[in-house]
Tab-separated table of C-alpha atoms in Angstrom:
chain	number	residue	atom	x	y	z
A	1	UNK	CA	12.720	3.880	-10.876
A	2	UNK	CA	9.668	1.628	-11.336
A	3	UNK	CA	7.483	1.587	-8.246
A	4	UNK	CA	7.469	-2.202	-8.117
A	5	UNK	CA	11.171	-2.219	-7.208
A	6	UNK	CA	10.894	0.176	-4.275
A	7	UNK	CA	9.699	-2.391	-1.740
A	8	UNK	CA	12.412	-4.834	-2.837
A	9	UNK	CA	15.093	-2.242	-2.089
A	10	UNK	CA	13.672	-1.584	1.356
A	11	UNK	CA	13.585	-5.312	1.982
A	12	UNK	CA	17.275	-5.668	1.047
A	13	UNK	CA	18.114	-2.853	3.450
A	14	UNK	CA	16.190	-4.623	6.224
A	15	UNK	CA	18.183	-7.791	5.609
A	16	UNK	CA	21.423	-5.824	6.004
A	17	UNK	CA	20.178	-4.275	9.207
A	18	UNK	CA	19.390	-7.707	10.605
A	19	UNK	CA	22.871	-8.955	9.763
A	20	UNK	CA	24.599	-5.971	11.399
A	21	UNK	CA	22.779	-5.748	14.717
A	22	UNK	CA	20.274	-8.523	15.410
A	23	UNK	CA	20.506	-7.894	19.129
A	24	UNK	CA	18.768	-4.536	18.733
A	25	UNK	CA	15.538	-5.977	17.311
A	26	UNK	CA	12.804	-6.102	19.906
A	27	UNK	CA	9.475	-7.889	19.529
A	28	UNK	CA	7.728	-4.893	18.011
A	29	UNK	CA	10.447	-4.484	15.376
A	30	UNK	CA	10.279	-8.178	14.528
A	31	UNK	CA	6.524	-7.911	13.985
A	32	UNK	CA	7.052	-4.926	11.681
A	33	UNK	CA	9.793	-6.736	9.797
A	34	UNK	CA	7.557	-9.778	9.279
A	35	UNK	CA	4.810	-7.544	7.929
A	36	UNK	CA	7.342	-5.907	5.579
A	37	UNK	CA	8.368	-9.301	4.218
A	38	UNK	CA	4.727	-10.247	3.642
A	39	UNK	CA	3.965	-6.912	2.005
A	40	UNK	CA	7.000	-7.169	-0.278
A	41	UNK	CA	6.079	-10.686	-1.358
A	42	UNK	CA	2.475	-9.697	-1.967
A	43	UNK	CA	3.425	-6.659	-4.082
A	44	UNK	CA	5.857	-8.754	-6.097
A	45	UNK	CA	3.329	-11.535	-6.641
A	46	UNK	CA	0.429	-9.397	-7.700
A	47	UNK	CA	2.334	-7.353	-10.243
A	48	UNK	CA	4.371	-9.975	-12.059
A	49	UNK	CA	1.719	-12.630	-12.572
A	50	UNK	CA	0.670	-14.131	-15.876
A	51	UNK	CA	-2.149	-14.817	-18.214
A	52	UNK	CA	-0.280	-17.425	-20.201
A	53	UNK	CA	-1.604	-20.426	-18.323
A	54	UNK	CA	-4.627	-19.028	-16.592
A	55	UNK	CA	-6.967	-16.271	-17.531
A	56	UNK	CA	-7.988	-15.943	-13.815
A	57	UNK	CA	-4.442	-16.708	-12.427
A	58	UNK	CA	-2.267	-13.679	-12.824
A	59	UNK	CA	0.937	-15.258	-11.617
A	60	UNK	CA	2.941	-14.944	-14.863
A	61	UNK	CA	1.314	-11.933	-16.462
A	62	UNK	CA	3.386	-9.079	-17.811
A	63	UNK	CA	0.505	-6.666	-17.396
A	64	UNK	CA	-2.510	-6.027	-15.195
A	65	UNK	CA	-5.861	-4.958	-16.661
A	66	UNK	CA	-8.555	-2.919	-14.919
A	67	UNK	CA	-11.933	-1.714	-16.182
A	68	UNK	CA	-13.018	1.714	-14.925
A	69	UNK	CA	-16.367	1.384	-13.057
A	70	UNK	CA	-19.033	4.080	-13.011
A	71	UNK	CA	-18.003	5.452	-9.608
A	72	UNK	CA	-14.520	6.323	-10.945
A	73	UNK	CA	-15.736	8.034	-14.121
A	74	UNK	CA	-14.209	11.508	-14.374
A	75	UNK	CA	-11.476	10.636	-11.862
A	76	UNK	CA	-7.819	11.549	-12.488
A	77	UNK	CA	-5.833	8.560	-13.716
A	78	UNK	CA	-3.420	8.555	-10.745
A	79	UNK	CA	-6.321	8.516	-8.268
A	80	UNK	CA	-8.166	5.850	-10.272
A	81	UNK	CA	-5.022	3.701	-10.446
A	82	UNK	CA	-4.472	3.960	-6.698
A	83	UNK	CA	-8.102	3.128	-5.967
A	84	UNK	CA	-8.219	0.136	-8.323
A	85	UNK	CA	-4.961	-1.425	-7.150
A	86	UNK	CA	-5.695	-0.856	-3.467
A	87	UNK	CA	-9.276	-2.094	-3.422
A	88	UNK	CA	-8.693	-4.341	-6.426
A	89	UNK	CA	-11.804	-4.893	-8.496
A	90	UNK	CA	-13.161	-8.454	-8.306
A	91	UNK	CA	-14.258	-8.460	-11.883
A	92	UNK	CA	-11.449	-10.319	-13.601
A	93	UNK	CA	-10.646	-13.949	-12.732
A	94	UNK	CA	-11.344	-17.561	-13.216
A	95	UNK	CA	-13.359	-18.412	-10.206
A	96	UNK	CA	-14.556	-14.911	-10.686
A	97	UNK	CA	-11.702	-12.815	-10.897
A	98	UNK	CA	-9.336	-11.989	-8.658
A	99	UNK	CA	-5.905	-11.327	-7.747
A	100	UNK	CA	-5.322	-10.161	-4.205
A	101	UNK	CA	-5.734	-6.464	-3.542
A	102	UNK	CA	-2.512	-4.557	-2.788
A	103	UNK	CA	-1.742	-1.144	-1.369
A	104	UNK	CA	0.068	1.486	-3.411
A	105	UNK	CA	0.679	5.163	-2.740
A	106	UNK	CA	-0.397	7.961	-5.030
A	107	UNK	CA	3.244	8.961	-5.551
A	108	UNK	CA	4.042	5.414	-6.689
A	109	UNK	CA	1.179	5.615	-9.169
A	110	UNK	CA	2.606	8.890	-10.442
A	111	UNK	CA	5.977	7.201	-10.866
A	112	UNK	CA	4.376	4.436	-12.939
A	113	UNK	CA	2.849	7.083	-15.200
A	114	UNK	CA	6.146	8.922	-15.530
A	115	UNK	CA	7.935	5.687	-16.434
A	116	UNK	CA	5.493	4.978	-19.263
A	117	UNK	CA	4.147	1.867	-17.569
A	118	UNK	CA	0.465	2.799	-17.906
A	119	UNK	CA	-1.774	2.690	-20.964
A	120	UNK	CA	-5.451	3.176	-21.635
A	121	UNK	CA	-6.644	0.835	-24.380
A	122	UNK	CA	-7.478	2.833	-27.481
A	123	UNK	CA	-5.566	5.892	-26.235
A	124	UNK	CA	-2.004	4.665	-25.874
A	125	UNK	CA	0.559	5.574	-23.204
A	126	UNK	CA	-0.676	8.007	-20.572
A	127	UNK	CA	1.888	10.065	-18.636
A	128	UNK	CA	-0.239	12.963	-17.383
A	129	UNK	CA	-1.571	12.502	-13.871
A	130	UNK	CA	-4.525	14.754	-14.648
A	131	UNK	CA	-5.820	12.515	-17.469
A	132	UNK	CA	-9.538	11.885	-16.876
A	133	UNK	CA	-10.850	8.325	-16.922
A	134	UNK	CA	-14.277	7.344	-18.269
A	135	UNK	CA	-16.589	4.429	-17.453
A	136	UNK	CA	-15.538	1.341	-19.393
A	137	UNK	CA	-11.980	2.507	-20.111
A	138	UNK	CA	-9.485	-0.355	-19.927
A	139	UNK	CA	-6.461	0.571	-17.818
A	140	UNK	CA	-3.331	-1.498	-18.537
A	141	UNK	CA	-0.376	-1.423	-16.131
A	142	UNK	CA	2.941	-2.880	-17.262
A	143	UNK	CA	5.625	-3.870	-14.756
A	144	UNK	CA	9.109	-3.756	-16.305
A	145	UNK	CA	10.469	-6.632	-14.238
A	146	UNK	CA	7.551	-8.927	-15.102
A	147	UNK	CA	7.839	-8.102	-18.791
A	148	UNK	CA	11.521	-9.014	-18.634
A	149	UNK	CA	10.462	-12.445	-17.336
A	150	UNK	CA	7.824	-12.953	-20.004
A	151	UNK	CA	8.785	-16.329	-21.464
A	152	UNK	CA	9.590	-16.280	-25.151
A	153	UNK	CA	9.252	-12.483	-25.155
A	154	UNK	CA	11.905	-12.177	-22.476
A	155	UNK	CA	13.599	-9.212	-24.171
A	156	UNK	CA	10.308	-7.281	-24.335
A	157	UNK	CA	10.365	-4.068	-22.329
A	158	UNK	CA	8.198	-1.029	-21.794
A	159	UNK	CA	10.581	0.948	-24.029
A	160	UNK	CA	10.134	-1.494	-26.921
A	161	UNK	CA	6.367	-1.368	-26.471
A	162	UNK	CA	6.411	2.420	-26.630
A	163	UNK	CA	8.687	2.468	-29.703
A	164	UNK	CA	6.250	0.155	-31.471
A	165	UNK	CA	3.305	2.544	-31.209
A	166	UNK	CA	0.979	2.611	-34.177
A	167	UNK	CA	-0.328	6.132	-34.825
A	168	UNK	CA	-4.083	6.228	-35.150
A	169	UNK	CA	-6.750	8.867	-34.952
A	170	UNK	CA	-7.840	7.675	-31.521
A	171	UNK	CA	-4.298	7.651	-30.102
A	172	UNK	CA	-1.115	5.596	-30.304
A	173	UNK	CA	-1.377	1.833	-29.891
A	174	UNK	CA	1.290	-0.834	-29.925
A	175	UNK	CA	0.880	-3.597	-32.487
A	176	UNK	CA	0.297	-5.968	-29.581
A	177	UNK	CA	-2.651	-3.868	-28.396
A	178	UNK	CA	-4.082	-3.964	-31.917
A	179	UNK	CA	-5.742	-7.370	-31.988
A	180	UNK	CA	-5.281	-9.543	-35.070
A	181	UNK	CA	-8.637	-11.080	-35.998
A	182	UNK	CA	-8.106	-14.829	-36.369
A	183	UNK	CA	-10.544	-17.391	-37.724
A	184	UNK	CA	-10.525	-19.629	-34.652
A	185	UNK	CA	-13.567	-21.871	-33.996
A	186	UNK	CA	-15.958	-20.011	-31.723
A	187	UNK	CA	-19.157	-21.301	-30.128
A	188	UNK	CA	-21.501	-18.295	-29.891
A	189	UNK	CA	-24.491	-18.858	-27.593
A	190	UNK	CA	-25.936	-15.345	-27.624
A	191	UNK	CA	-25.273	-12.027	-29.326
A	192	UNK	CA	-26.889	-8.652	-29.786
A	193	UNK	CA	-25.535	-5.163	-30.504
A	194	UNK	CA	-24.335	-4.779	-26.896
A	195	UNK	CA	-22.631	-8.053	-25.948
A	196	UNK	CA	-21.729	-11.571	-27.021
A	197	UNK	CA	-21.709	-14.791	-24.961
A	198	UNK	CA	-19.463	-17.683	-25.999
A	199	UNK	CA	-18.703	-21.205	-24.791
A	200	UNK	CA	-14.907	-21.201	-24.417
A	201	UNK	CA	-13.055	-24.348	-25.447
A	202	UNK	CA	-10.215	-25.882	-23.437
A	203	UNK	CA	-6.607	-24.946	-24.146
A	204	UNK	CA	-7.241	-21.386	-25.246
A	205	UNK	CA	-6.127	-18.310	-23.310
A	206	UNK	CA	-8.792	-15.627	-22.906
A	207	UNK	CA	-6.769	-12.432	-23.089
A	208	UNK	CA	-3.621	-11.500	-25.062
A	209	UNK	CA	-0.504	-10.852	-22.973
A	210	UNK	CA	3.259	-11.228	-23.293
A	211	UNK	CA	3.927	-14.625	-24.863
A	212	UNK	CA	0.308	-14.946	-26.060
A	213	UNK	CA	-0.373	-12.016	-28.359
A	214	UNK	CA	-2.521	-14.101	-30.674
A	215	UNK	CA	-4.375	-17.413	-30.771
A	216	UNK	CA	-6.549	-16.225	-27.881
A	217	UNK	CA	-10.285	-16.021	-27.372
A	218	UNK	CA	-10.101	-12.283	-27.991
A	219	UNK	CA	-8.557	-12.890	-31.442
A	220	UNK	CA	-11.405	-15.287	-32.236
A	221	UNK	CA	-14.076	-12.844	-31.017
A	222	UNK	CA	-12.504	-9.992	-33.008
A	223	UNK	CA	-12.705	-12.062	-36.202
A	224	UNK	CA	-16.307	-13.007	-35.517
A	225	UNK	CA	-17.352	-9.425	-34.848
A	226	UNK	CA	-15.606	-8.105	-37.955
A	227	UNK	CA	-16.627	-10.724	-40.489
A	228	UNK	CA	-19.515	-12.857	-39.193
A	229	UNK	CA	-21.656	-10.908	-36.737
A	230	UNK	CA	-25.205	-9.959	-37.783
A	231	UNK	CA	-25.364	-7.353	-35.014
A	232	UNK	CA	-22.347	-5.196	-35.871
A	233	UNK	CA	-18.782	-5.174	-34.562
A	234	UNK	CA	-19.409	-2.746	-31.702
A	235	UNK	CA	-17.060	-0.036	-30.422
A	236	UNK	CA	-14.017	-2.136	-29.567
A	237	UNK	CA	-13.383	-3.730	-32.954
A	238	UNK	CA	-13.154	-1.715	-36.156
A	239	UNK	CA	-13.158	-2.816	-39.766
A	240	UNK	CA	-10.366	-2.288	-42.259
A	241	UNK	CA	-11.810	0.867	-43.803
A	242	UNK	CA	-12.125	2.549	-40.383
A	243	UNK	CA	-8.796	1.315	-39.097
A	244	UNK	CA	-6.421	1.426	-42.041
A	245	UNK	CA	-3.821	-0.631	-40.146
A	246	UNK	CA	-2.697	-4.060	-41.322
A	247	UNK	CA	-0.174	-6.602	-40.104
A	248	UNK	CA	2.732	-8.002	-42.094
A	249	UNK	CA	0.376	-10.429	-43.860
A	250	UNK	CA	-2.053	-7.748	-44.935
A	251	UNK	CA	-4.652	-8.736	-42.328
A	252	UNK	CA	-6.637	-5.887	-40.788
A	253	UNK	CA	-6.115	-5.160	-37.126
A	254	UNK	CA	-8.861	-4.391	-34.623
A	255	UNK	CA	-9.124	-3.025	-31.111
A	256	UNK	CA	-9.476	-5.514	-28.270
A	257	UNK	CA	-13.087	-6.488	-27.406
A	258	UNK	CA	-14.364	-5.687	-23.913
A	259	UNK	CA	-13.466	-8.707	-21.806
A	260	UNK	CA	-15.458	-8.584	-18.574
A	261	UNK	CA	-14.241	-11.712	-16.770
A	262	UNK	CA	-11.893	-14.618	-17.419
A	263	UNK	CA	-11.436	-18.362	-17.220
A	264	UNK	CA	-8.319	-20.479	-16.866
A	265	UNK	CA	-6.669	-21.755	-20.013
A	266	UNK	CA	-7.813	-25.303	-19.210
A	267	UNK	CA	-11.305	-24.348	-18.041
A	268	UNK	CA	-14.206	-24.475	-20.481
A	269	UNK	CA	-17.496	-22.617	-20.425
A	270	UNK	CA	-19.264	-19.283	-20.511
A	271	UNK	CA	-17.545	-15.980	-21.198
A	272	UNK	CA	-19.361	-12.666	-21.674
A	273	UNK	CA	-17.743	-10.039	-23.915
A	274	UNK	CA	-18.990	-6.443	-24.069
A	275	UNK	CA	-19.269	-4.781	-27.479
A	276	UNK	CA	-19.785	-1.183	-26.296
A	277	UNK	CA	-18.324	0.988	-23.562
A	278	UNK	CA	-21.732	1.385	-21.931
A	279	UNK	CA	-22.208	-2.378	-21.805
A	280	UNK	CA	-18.661	-2.892	-20.552
A	281	UNK	CA	-19.162	-0.480	-17.668
A	282	UNK	CA	-22.488	-2.017	-16.651
A	283	UNK	CA	-21.256	-5.613	-16.891
A	284	UNK	CA	-18.035	-4.842	-15.009
A	285	UNK	CA	-20.058	-3.212	-12.251
A	286	UNK	CA	-22.377	-6.246	-12.065
A	287	UNK	CA	-19.472	-8.658	-11.674
A	288	UNK	CA	-17.655	-6.440	-9.179
A	289	UNK	CA	-20.770	-6.079	-7.018
A	290	UNK	CA	-21.686	-9.798	-7.145
A	291	UNK	CA	-24.897	-9.386	-9.055
A	292	UNK	CA	-23.937	-12.238	-11.367
A	293	UNK	CA	-24.735	-15.827	-10.345
A	294	UNK	CA	-22.024	-18.239	-11.489
A	295	UNK	CA	-22.384	-22.022	-11.449
A	296	UNK	CA	-19.664	-24.502	-12.411
A	297	UNK	CA	-19.505	-28.245	-13.025
A	298	UNK	CA	-16.464	-30.243	-11.977
A	299	UNK	CA	-15.204	-33.792	-11.672
A	300	UNK	CA	-13.483	-34.423	-8.349
A	301	UNK	CA	-11.452	-37.217	-6.818
A	302	UNK	CA	-13.654	-38.336	-3.934
A	303	UNK	CA	-17.053	-37.067	-2.835
A	304	UNK	CA	-17.217	-33.418	-1.658
A	305	UNK	CA	-20.709	-33.994	-0.196
A	306	UNK	CA	-24.272	-32.758	-0.595
A	307	UNK	CA	-25.419	-29.205	0.160
A	308	UNK	CA	-21.965	-28.202	1.350
A	309	UNK	CA	-21.096	-24.588	2.153
A	310	UNK	CA	-17.395	-23.720	2.097
A	311	UNK	CA	-16.705	-20.357	3.703
A	312	UNK	CA	-12.929	-20.120	4.012
A	313	UNK	CA	-10.628	-17.194	3.162
A	314	UNK	CA	-8.172	-17.560	0.308
A	315	UNK	CA	-4.771	-15.891	0.024
A	316	UNK	CA	-1.503	-16.344	-1.802
A	317	UNK	CA	0.634	-19.277	-0.691
A	318	UNK	CA	3.573	-18.024	1.437
A	319	UNK	CA	6.088	-20.410	-0.183
A	320	UNK	CA	4.777	-21.276	-3.652
A	321	UNK	CA	4.066	-17.892	-5.182
A	322	UNK	CA	2.065	-19.122	-8.146
A	323	UNK	CA	-0.434	-20.931	-5.937
A	324	UNK	CA	-3.286	-19.852	-3.727
A	325	UNK	CA	-4.332	-21.510	-0.466
A	326	UNK	CA	-7.015	-21.561	2.198
A	327	UNK	CA	-5.618	-19.320	4.930
A	328	UNK	CA	-5.502	-21.162	8.288
A	329	UNK	CA	-7.965	-19.996	10.935
A	330	UNK	CA	-5.913	-17.996	13.486
A	331	UNK	CA	-8.381	-18.933	16.253
A	332	UNK	CA	-7.470	-22.602	15.954
A	333	UNK	CA	-4.302	-24.299	17.089
A	334	UNK	CA	-1.502	-22.914	19.220
A	335	UNK	CA	-1.342	-19.133	19.332
A	336	UNK	CA	1.364	-16.732	20.405
A	337	UNK	CA	0.147	-14.159	22.868
A	338	UNK	CA	1.333	-10.662	22.007
A	339	UNK	CA	0.821	-7.565	24.103
A	340	UNK	CA	-1.541	-5.049	22.451
A	341	UNK	CA	1.186	-2.433	22.053
A	342	UNK	CA	3.278	-4.892	20.020
A	343	UNK	CA	0.463	-6.069	17.743
A	344	UNK	CA	0.673	-5.110	14.075
A	345	UNK	CA	-1.932	-5.211	11.355
A	346	UNK	CA	-1.667	-8.372	9.276
A	347	UNK	CA	-1.241	-8.119	5.529
A	348	UNK	CA	-3.878	-9.456	3.081
A	349	UNK	CA	-1.540	-12.376	2.343
A	350	UNK	CA	-1.693	-13.384	6.028
A	351	UNK	CA	-5.452	-13.082	6.551
A	352	UNK	CA	-6.711	-13.863	3.024
A	353	UNK	CA	-9.998	-12.647	1.565
A	354	UNK	CA	-13.381	-14.188	2.185
A	355	UNK	CA	-14.335	-16.892	-0.314
A	356	UNK	CA	-17.764	-18.533	-0.335
A	357	UNK	CA	-18.641	-21.635	-2.389
A	358	UNK	CA	-21.724	-23.868	-2.401
A	359	UNK	CA	-21.221	-27.484	-3.503
A	360	UNK	CA	-23.863	-30.020	-4.537
A	361	UNK	CA	-22.779	-33.530	-5.480
A	362	UNK	CA	-24.713	-34.936	-8.450
A	363	UNK	CA	-23.236	-38.436	-8.655
A	364	UNK	CA	-20.465	-40.535	-7.079
A	365	UNK	CA	-19.194	-43.904	-8.348
A	366	UNK	CA	-17.047	-44.717	-5.322
A	367	UNK	CA	-13.963	-42.958	-6.680
A	368	UNK	CA	-14.968	-39.904	-8.703
A	369	UNK	CA	-17.790	-37.374	-8.393
A	370	UNK	CA	-19.541	-34.904	-10.647
A	371	UNK	CA	-20.632	-31.811	-8.716
A	372	UNK	CA	-22.229	-28.401	-9.188
A	373	UNK	CA	-20.442	-25.508	-7.514
A	374	UNK	CA	-21.944	-22.043	-7.177
A	375	UNK	CA	-19.563	-19.297	-6.113
A	376	UNK	CA	-20.722	-16.214	-4.243
A	377	UNK	CA	-17.304	-14.544	-4.344
A	378	UNK	CA	-14.688	-14.706	-7.065
A	379	UNK	CA	-11.212	-15.363	-5.726
A	380	UNK	CA	-8.370	-16.578	-7.890
A	381	UNK	CA	-8.634	-20.390	-8.229
A	382	UNK	CA	-11.445	-20.352	-5.663
A	383	UNK	CA	-13.157	-23.615	-6.643
A	384	UNK	CA	-9.891	-25.451	-7.163
A	385	UNK	CA	-8.477	-24.310	-3.804
A	386	UNK	CA	-11.674	-24.928	-1.807
A	387	UNK	CA	-12.060	-28.450	-3.171
A	388	UNK	CA	-8.396	-29.245	-2.577
A	389	UNK	CA	-8.741	-28.059	1.014
A	390	UNK	CA	-11.756	-30.318	1.412
A	391	UNK	CA	-9.677	-33.300	0.300
A	392	UNK	CA	-11.540	-33.743	-2.996
A	393	UNK	CA	-9.433	-31.958	-5.634
A	394	UNK	CA	-10.507	-31.481	-9.226
A	395	UNK	CA	-9.572	-34.382	-11.494
A	396	UNK	CA	-6.753	-33.371	-13.850
A	397	UNK	CA	-5.681	-30.280	-11.901
A	398	UNK	CA	-1.878	-30.265	-12.145
A	399	UNK	CA	-1.548	-27.470	-9.569
A	400	UNK	CA	-3.953	-28.496	-6.808
A	401	UNK	CA	-4.788	-32.067	-7.775
A	402	UNK	CA	-3.337	-35.524	-7.084
A	403	UNK	CA	-0.422	-36.437	-9.336
A	404	UNK	CA	-1.159	-40.167	-9.640
A	405	UNK	CA	-4.790	-39.534	-10.584
A	406	UNK	CA	-3.763	-36.890	-13.118
A	407	UNK	CA	-1.298	-39.279	-14.741
A	408	UNK	CA	-4.036	-41.885	-15.010
A	409	UNK	CA	-6.356	-39.375	-16.698
A	410	UNK	CA	-3.622	-38.389	-19.133
A	411	UNK	CA	-2.560	-41.945	-19.962
A	412	UNK	CA	-6.004	-43.482	-20.299
A	413	UNK	CA	-7.982	-40.556	-21.733
A	414	UNK	CA	-5.378	-38.169	-23.106
A	415	UNK	CA	-6.811	-35.336	-21.007
A	416	UNK	CA	-4.298	-32.796	-19.710
A	417	UNK	CA	-6.502	-30.225	-18.000
A	418	UNK	CA	-8.663	-29.716	-14.919
A	419	UNK	CA	-12.188	-31.029	-15.523
A	420	UNK	CA	-13.846	-27.736	-14.602
A	421	UNK	CA	-16.605	-26.088	-16.639
A	422	UNK	CA	-18.355	-22.715	-16.278
A	423	UNK	CA	-21.863	-24.047	-16.849
A	424	UNK	CA	-24.315	-21.249	-16.020
A	425	UNK	CA	-24.386	-17.450	-15.780
A	426	UNK	CA	-27.420	-15.529	-14.519
A	427	UNK	CA	-27.194	-11.806	-15.186
A	428	UNK	CA	-29.277	-8.760	-16.063
A	429	UNK	CA	-28.840	-7.362	-19.554
A	430	UNK	CA	-26.452	-4.368	-19.302
A	431	UNK	CA	-28.763	-2.070	-21.291
A	432	UNK	CA	-32.342	-3.346	-21.049
A	433	UNK	CA	-32.082	-4.789	-17.539
A	434	UNK	CA	-33.838	-7.982	-18.640
A	435	UNK	CA	-32.933	-11.057	-16.584
A	436	UNK	CA	-30.904	-13.518	-18.645
A	437	UNK	CA	-29.788	-17.099	-17.975
A	438	UNK	CA	-27.056	-18.658	-20.121
A	439	UNK	CA	-26.089	-22.340	-20.019
A	440	UNK	CA	-23.262	-24.078	-21.864
A	441	UNK	CA	-22.980	-27.856	-22.267
A	442	UNK	CA	-19.819	-29.601	-21.125
A	443	UNK	CA	-16.942	-30.232	-23.530
A	444	UNK	CA	-16.901	-33.747	-24.965
A	445	UNK	CA	-13.762	-34.857	-23.093
A	446	UNK	CA	-15.351	-33.990	-19.749
A	447	UNK	CA	-18.713	-35.437	-20.774
A	448	UNK	CA	-17.150	-38.841	-21.526
A	449	UNK	CA	-15.733	-38.967	-17.997
A	450	UNK	CA	-19.072	-37.901	-16.511
A	451	UNK	CA	-20.786	-40.719	-18.432
A	452	UNK	CA	-18.700	-43.287	-16.538
A	453	UNK	CA	-19.535	-41.652	-13.188
A	454	UNK	CA	-23.204	-40.956	-13.879
A	455	UNK	CA	-24.607	-43.363	-16.510
A	456	UNK	CA	-28.110	-41.905	-16.194
A	457	UNK	CA	-26.940	-38.295	-16.269
A	458	UNK	CA	-27.881	-37.609	-19.885
A	459	UNK	CA	-31.454	-38.658	-19.114
A	460	UNK	CA	-31.717	-36.887	-15.745
A	461	UNK	CA	-29.933	-33.628	-16.705
A	462	UNK	CA	-29.680	-33.472	-20.509
A	463	UNK	CA	-28.948	-29.748	-20.447
A	464	UNK	CA	-25.521	-30.448	-18.942
A	465	UNK	CA	-24.418	-32.459	-21.962
């Protein structure tokens, strides 16, 4: 039985127990039951979330991707899986990367391996618990129930993925894991033999997943590396002669490039892609340990203020599972006093995880603002949630924004996305250690809105445009 369903069964049993003998539940048992509900909801949320609408929101994904950091190199796969899911690497989300960390036992990880729910990119399905992981390996965990909910690929299952394995010298891969290079417009800002930096356009998903196996940024990068790059294709994409595998149209298939971090489907801006395992490990470690400085530009409804620091924890919304929220401060408002012996540890969903954002308003026309936001942490939807909580949501955000304003933006400008842009990344080169600063100009649709808010902006800050 898949591990993801174990908590759900315990929860059903608890419901039956409540119905049979509610009078036997004391305060301590109620606290434990509440924690069980929270834990069940958190486990369910974090393992059936999606990449279809948001590269940093995992809410509808059929799979979860982890990159093995240096400190887990040489570790058994079951131990690495437990460590990654429990501590949950912060290296993979929009406002940095992050889904909430969840707790899983080693036996549950073993069950996932036995059920064929775990793959290592480039090596296929892994069922042996003793399999050794290496720095930069991409660990892919499939949850059967989330795959069954995967939109137009609803019938897709782990069994069908396994039966579709393509035999290759480096191990079995499903056709989905073999990326189809596609000639999609790609704005390359920097490239060498170790990594590539691109300015992602709006409306494109970063990473392939159920329902989005092609037409993604990864497909575009694979094509560039195979056919256009002057610095070689790297270790994650192979040419036709090395691969020997083609799709039904005769197009060569390549391995997925090393995605280090992600952006929402509607968010534009900078994405770094590793070309070698060494670079992937170093970049993943830099993102996970907050050695990367990330600055965004956004248009907001209202003025968020000058030199504002927002230090508020973010967790999953208790009612709307696909949303995040600022977790209320437990020290404020009316509190229930509970004797120490009845107190239970709160789940991550109840307390949230620290999220730190720095906001600087650049211009305000009385209704809309253009602001710079630097994030110290990288929680899922961090900027969008923090600005919503402040009462100045991002213009065009259909999840956290204001409906009437969004309709106005759509009707008058034809824009159907949040006006959020990953403008600047400051990072050390993964191999040479040289300090690098990358900047990407705003997309034209966002720039036209900024022009109305800040008429002198192109003269004062031309690099933004």
